[in-house]
Amino acid sequence: MTSSPLRLAINGASGRMGQALLSLLRVDGRYELAHAVVSPGSVHDGEPVWLGQGLRYAHDWSRAPSLDAVIDFSGPAGLTAALEHCLAHGIPLVTGTTGLDAAQQARLDAAGTRIALLRAANFSLGVALLSRLLREAAAAMPEWDLEIVEAHHGRKQDAPSGTALALGHAAAAARGTTLEASAVYSREGRTGERVPGSIGFAVVRGGDIVGEHQALLIGQGERLELGHRATDRTIFARGALQAARWLVGRAAGHWQLEDVFAPLG
């Protein structure tokens, strides 16, 4: 017996991630696109999502049908509207939206007591596994020096990347400290000796690099390298879809992309 397709809403449907998700949904029978939300005033508002089909882009949630999950890659205002709809109807929410202010972050934190919620800076399943492996390695080798190197295309606006910072936070927590206390973001001139326990970051920008992250654990006479290289942007959309499928039926709470994997060992 085949199960019914998972009914999804995509919030931020006209953005780069939204369009990548729509492309996958069009050919994957495990899912049904039930609602596609764009920002108010969008040129896509009211247009057909796919030619020859009845579903149209909408700028709000007033006519949203019954949903199994919502995937959000919009912006702070868009996430706020989606979150209110999910809370009102008990719908699981997967979100990759960043840039929230303190009040929005607090609202999102509180929402985890009422709905299943999964938020990630990077929806690559490989990066999620890298984070788990780095946390274990950092805890197992607490005296080894740790450096995180990341590379992205030349158009990227921030540095280090959100993923690199997330890796740093995971490693710092595994060692019983915080990234705020241990991070070194730049080295120039006479820096002096490396501070024991610090976590260094290095950044590469150029060309069309999709995303590369490498964690170097460096001991005396040996080095452990854990890395991930993305070559196709659709991996992030695939990861978000898998996260949504996994999240349906879970208890209320804040879940991590790492939770999608079965426990190691």
GROMACS .gro file of C-alpha atoms in nm:
model
  265
    1MET     CA    1   0.000   0.000   0.000
    2THR     CA    2   0.141   0.341  -0.094
    3SER     CA    3   0.109   0.626   0.154
    4SER     CA    4  -0.047   0.957   0.056
    5PRO     CA    5   0.192   1.232  -0.059
    6LEU     CA    6   0.310   1.471   0.208
    7ARG     CA    7   0.121   1.800   0.170
    8LEU     CA    8   0.368   2.087   0.191
    9ALA     CA    9   0.361   2.465   0.187
   10ILE     CA   10   0.672   2.649   0.066
   11ASN     CA   11   0.719   2.993   0.221
   12GLY     CA   12   0.950   3.213   0.014
   13ALA     CA   13   0.850   3.020  -0.297
   14SER     CA   14   0.991   3.272  -0.546
   15GLY     CA   15   1.339   3.284  -0.392
   16ARG     CA   16   1.637   3.074  -0.498
   17MET     CA   17   1.574   2.802  -0.239
   18GLY     CA   18   1.201   2.818  -0.296
   19GLN     CA   19   1.243   2.762  -0.668
   20ALA     CA   20   1.483   2.474  -0.606
   21LEU     CA   21   1.223   2.314  -0.380
   22LEU     CA   22   0.948   2.362  -0.637
   23SER     CA   23   1.161   2.196  -0.905
   24LEU     CA   24   1.208   1.890  -0.686
   25LEU     CA   25   0.844   1.876  -0.580
   26ARG     CA   26   0.727   1.876  -0.939
   27VAL     CA   27   0.892   1.540  -1.007
   28ASP     CA   28   0.880   1.369  -0.665
   29GLY     CA   29   0.554   1.184  -0.606
   30ARG     CA   30   0.619   1.152  -0.232
   31TYR     CA   31   0.521   1.518  -0.191
   32GLU     CA   32   0.234   1.744  -0.293
   33LEU     CA   33   0.278   2.119  -0.318
   34ALA     CA   34  -0.037   2.250  -0.152
   35HIS     CA   35   0.050   2.619  -0.093
   36ALA     CA   36   0.322   2.848  -0.230
   37VAL     CA   37   0.373   3.177  -0.047
   38VAL     CA   38   0.556   3.484  -0.177
   39SER     CA   39   0.603   3.823  -0.013
   40PRO     CA   40   0.325   4.083  -0.037
   41GLY     CA   41   0.373   4.289  -0.351
   42SER     CA   42   0.568   4.018  -0.530
   43VAL     CA   43   0.532   4.016  -0.907
   44HIS     CA   44   0.453   3.645  -0.877
   45ASP     CA   45   0.152   3.694  -0.648
   46GLY     CA   46  -0.152   3.535  -0.815
   47GLU     CA   47   0.046   3.378  -1.099
   48PRO     CA   48   0.027   3.002  -1.166
   49VAL     CA   49   0.305   2.810  -0.995
   50TRP     CA   50   0.321   2.570  -1.289
   51LEU     CA   51   0.161   2.638  -1.626
   52GLY     CA   52  -0.147   2.428  -1.691
   53GLN     CA   53  -0.213   2.363  -1.321
   54GLY     CA   54  -0.449   2.541  -1.085
   55LEU     CA   55  -0.219   2.622  -0.794
   56ARG     CA   56  -0.121   2.989  -0.776
   57TYR     CA   57   0.128   3.184  -0.568
   58ALA     CA   58  -0.028   3.356  -0.265
   59HIS     CA   59   0.097   3.642  -0.048
   60ASP     CA   60  -0.055   3.518   0.279
   61TRP     CA   61  -0.191   3.214   0.462
   62SER     CA   62  -0.562   3.301   0.462
   63ARG     CA   63  -0.649   3.038   0.200
   64ALA     CA   64  -0.395   2.776   0.295
   65PRO     CA   65  -0.541   2.423   0.279
   66SER     CA   66  -0.474   2.142   0.523
   67LEU     CA   67  -0.097   2.085   0.547
   68ASP     CA   68   0.139   1.821   0.680
   69ALA     CA   69   0.440   2.056   0.708
   70VAL     CA   70   0.569   2.400   0.613
   71ILE     CA   71   0.916   2.469   0.471
   72ASP     CA   72   1.031   2.829   0.509
   73PHE     CA   73   1.312   3.007   0.326
   74SER     CA   74   1.176   3.360   0.325
   75GLY     CA   75   1.282   3.642   0.555
   76PRO     CA   76   1.212   3.752   0.912
   77ALA     CA   77   0.866   3.894   0.831
   78GLY     CA   78   0.775   3.593   0.618
   79LEU     CA   79   0.886   3.353   0.888
   80THR     CA   80   0.678   3.535   1.149
   81ALA     CA   81   0.362   3.491   0.939
   82ALA     CA   82   0.438   3.124   0.868
   83LEU     CA   83   0.510   3.058   1.234
   84GLU     CA   84   0.176   3.206   1.338
   85HIS     CA   85  -0.004   2.980   1.092
   86CYS     CA   86   0.185   2.673   1.210
   87LEU     CA   87   0.111   2.752   1.576
   88ALA     CA   88  -0.256   2.808   1.504
   89HIS     CA   89  -0.292   2.475   1.324
   90GLY     CA   90  -0.028   2.256   1.493
   91ILE     CA   91   0.182   2.218   1.177
   92PRO     CA   92   0.551   2.117   1.189
   93LEU     CA   93   0.787   2.386   1.058
   94VAL     CA   94   1.124   2.354   0.884
   95THR     CA   95   1.307   2.686   0.843
   96GLY     CA   96   1.638   2.812   0.714
   97THR     CA   97   1.556   3.182   0.754
   98THR     CA   98   1.821   3.394   0.927
   99GLY     CA   99   1.849   3.757   1.038
  100LEU     CA  100   1.589   3.742   1.316
  101ASP     CA  101   1.580   4.013   1.580
  102ALA     CA  102   1.567   3.933   1.951
  103ALA     CA  103   1.188   3.935   1.971
  104GLN     CA  104   1.150   3.708   1.668
  105GLN     CA  105   1.413   3.470   1.804
  106ALA     CA  106   1.232   3.455   2.138
  107ARG     CA  107   0.904   3.381   1.960
  108LEU     CA  108   1.069   3.102   1.764
  109ASP     CA  109   1.224   2.959   2.080
  110ALA     CA  110   0.888   2.957   2.257
  111ALA     CA  111   0.717   2.792   1.958
  112GLY     CA  112   0.915   2.474   2.022
  113THR     CA  113   0.693   2.400   2.321
  114ARG     CA  114   0.390   2.375   2.093
  115ILE     CA  115   0.501   2.242   1.754
  116ALA     CA  116   0.781   2.032   1.606
  117LEU     CA  117   1.035   2.278   1.469
  118LEU     CA  118   1.360   2.220   1.282
  119ARG     CA  119   1.591   2.513   1.204
  120ALA     CA  120   1.931   2.491   1.036
  121ALA     CA  121   2.188   2.728   0.885
  122ASN     CA  122   2.272   2.468   0.622
  123PHE     CA  123   2.040   2.192   0.499
  124SER     CA  124   2.309   1.972   0.351
  125LEU     CA  125   2.278   1.629   0.510
  126GLY     CA  126   2.653   1.586   0.464
  127VAL     CA  127   2.722   1.902   0.667
  128ALA     CA  128   2.488   1.777   0.939
  129LEU     CA  129   2.689   1.456   0.961
  130LEU     CA  130   3.013   1.657   0.955
  131SER     CA  131   2.890   1.853   1.256
  132ARG     CA  132   2.822   1.534   1.449
  133LEU     CA  133   3.162   1.386   1.364
  134LEU     CA  134   3.342   1.709   1.453
  135ARG     CA  135   3.170   1.728   1.789
  136GLU     CA  136   3.279   1.375   1.872
  137ALA     CA  137   3.635   1.432   1.749
  138ALA     CA  138   3.672   1.765   1.933
  139ALA     CA  139   3.563   1.604   2.258
  140ALA     CA  140   3.787   1.301   2.207
  141MET     CA  141   4.097   1.514   2.134
  142PRO     CA  142   4.054   1.819   2.359
  143GLU     CA  143   4.422   1.918   2.347
  144TRP     CA  144   4.450   1.916   1.969
  145ASP     CA  145   4.439   2.251   1.794
  146LEU     CA  146   4.127   2.316   1.589
  147GLU     CA  147   4.108   2.526   1.272
  148ILE     CA  148   3.802   2.568   1.048
  149VAL     CA  149   3.852   2.665   0.683
  150GLU     CA  150   3.562   2.759   0.458
  151ALA     CA  151   3.538   2.859   0.091
  152HIS     CA  152   3.250   3.014  -0.104
  153HIS     CA  153   3.182   3.201  -0.427
  154GLY     CA  154   3.296   3.560  -0.461
  155ARG     CA  155   2.945   3.704  -0.424
  156LYS     CA  156   2.895   3.585  -0.067
  157GLN     CA  157   2.843   3.878   0.168
  158ASP     CA  158   2.933   3.740   0.512
  159ALA     CA  159   3.241   3.575   0.659
  160PRO     CA  160   3.290   3.332   0.817
  161SER     CA  161   2.992   3.150   0.677
  162GLY     CA  162   2.700   3.062   0.900
  163THR     CA  163   2.788   2.696   0.854
  164ALA     CA  164   3.148   2.751   0.964
  165LEU     CA  165   3.023   2.930   1.274
  166ALA     CA  166   2.776   2.649   1.346
  167LEU     CA  167   3.063   2.400   1.326
  168GLY     CA  168   3.263   2.617   1.563
  169HIS     CA  169   2.976   2.633   1.811
  170ALA     CA  170   2.937   2.253   1.798
  171ALA     CA  171   3.306   2.193   1.861
  172ALA     CA  172   3.326   2.451   2.140
  173ALA     CA  173   3.025   2.303   2.319
  174ALA     CA  174   3.178   1.956   2.292
  175ARG     CA  175   3.483   2.092   2.474
  176GLY     CA  176   3.280   2.259   2.746
  177THR     CA  177   3.329   2.616   2.631
  178THR     CA  178   3.171   2.869   2.395
  179LEU     CA  179   3.272   3.000   2.057
  180GLU     CA  180   3.258   3.354   2.195
  181ALA     CA  181   3.533   3.262   2.439
  182SER     CA  182   3.753   3.063   2.201
  183ALA     CA  183   3.717   3.198   1.844
  184VAL     CA  184   4.002   3.365   1.655
  185TYR     CA  185   3.869   3.521   1.334
  186SER     CA  186   4.180   3.688   1.195
  187ARG     CA  187   4.558   3.672   1.220
  188GLU     CA  188   4.786   3.945   1.091
  189GLY     CA  189   5.130   4.072   1.184
  190ARG     CA  190   5.301   3.953   1.502
  191THR     CA  191   5.020   3.756   1.658
  192GLY     CA  192   5.228   3.568   1.913
  193GLU     CA  193   5.189   3.200   1.984
  194ARG     CA  194   4.862   3.023   1.928
  195VAL     CA  195   4.638   3.038   2.235
  196PRO     CA  196   4.569   2.684   2.362
  197GLY     CA  197   4.204   2.588   2.322
  198SER     CA  198   4.131   2.853   2.061
  199ILE     CA  199   3.932   2.780   1.745
  200GLY     CA  200   4.072   2.953   1.439
  201PHE     CA  201   3.882   3.046   1.124
  202ALA     CA  202   4.012   3.101   0.771
  203VAL     CA  203   3.804   3.222   0.476
  204VAL     CA  204   3.840   3.178   0.099
  205ARG     CA  205   3.624   3.368  -0.152
  206GLY     CA  206   3.629   3.327  -0.527
  207GLY     CA  207   3.473   3.203  -0.848
  208ASP     CA  208   3.162   2.988  -0.828
  209ILE     CA  209   3.245   2.773  -0.524
  210VAL     CA  210   2.914   2.640  -0.390
  211GLY     CA  211   3.048   2.572  -0.042
  212GLU     CA  212   3.341   2.393   0.119
  213HIS     CA  213   3.407   2.340   0.489
  214GLN     CA  214   3.704   2.170   0.647
  215ALA     CA  215   3.782   2.114   1.015
  216LEU     CA  216   4.148   2.046   1.098
  217LEU     CA  217   4.229   1.882   1.431
  218ILE     CA  218   4.605   1.914   1.467
  219GLY     CA  219   4.812   1.722   1.717
  220GLN     CA  220   5.184   1.655   1.755
  221GLY     CA  221   5.299   1.458   1.452
  222GLU     CA  222   4.950   1.391   1.316
  223ARG     CA  223   4.642   1.568   1.185
  224LEU     CA  224   4.278   1.472   1.142
  225GLU     CA  225   4.086   1.637   0.856
  226LEU     CA  226   3.707   1.635   0.840
  227GLY     CA  227   3.553   1.806   0.540
  228HIS     CA  228   3.255   1.853   0.316
  229ARG     CA  229   3.235   1.988  -0.038
  230ALA     CA  230   2.909   2.091  -0.206
  231THR     CA  231   2.900   2.081  -0.586
  232ASP     CA  232   2.525   2.117  -0.647
  233ARG     CA  233   2.294   2.368  -0.476
  234THR     CA  234   1.999   2.131  -0.494
  235ILE     CA  235   2.147   1.934  -0.202
  236PHE     CA  236   2.008   2.201   0.030
  237ALA     CA  237   1.657   2.164  -0.110
  238ARG     CA  238   1.679   1.785  -0.088
  239GLY     CA  239   1.790   1.812   0.273
  240ALA     CA  240   1.500   2.042   0.359
  241LEU     CA  241   1.251   1.799   0.203
  242GLN     CA  242   1.398   1.506   0.391
  243ALA     CA  243   1.387   1.709   0.712
  244ALA     CA  244   1.019   1.789   0.658
  245ARG     CA  245   0.931   1.425   0.593
  246TRP     CA  246   1.118   1.322   0.909
  247LEU     CA  247   0.963   1.597   1.123
  248VAL     CA  248   0.601   1.500   1.053
  249GLY     CA  249   0.466   1.310   1.352
  250ARG     CA  250   0.745   1.418   1.589
  251ALA     CA  251   0.671   1.562   1.931
  252ALA     CA  252   0.686   1.935   1.988
  253GLY     CA  253   1.037   2.061   2.037
  254HIS     CA  254   1.343   2.205   1.869
  255TRP     CA  255   1.497   1.938   1.646
  256GLN     CA  256   1.830   1.947   1.462
  257LEU     CA  257   1.914   1.829   1.112
  258GLU     CA  258   2.152   1.581   1.277
  259ASP     CA  259   1.850   1.416   1.439
  260VAL     CA  260   1.739   1.296   1.093
  261PHE     CA  261   2.021   1.042   1.106
  262ALA     CA  262   2.001   0.727   1.313
  263PRO     CA  263   2.235   0.736   1.615
  264LEU     CA  264   2.592   0.634   1.542
  265GLY     CA  265   2.744   0.335   1.712
   0.00000   0.00000   0.00000
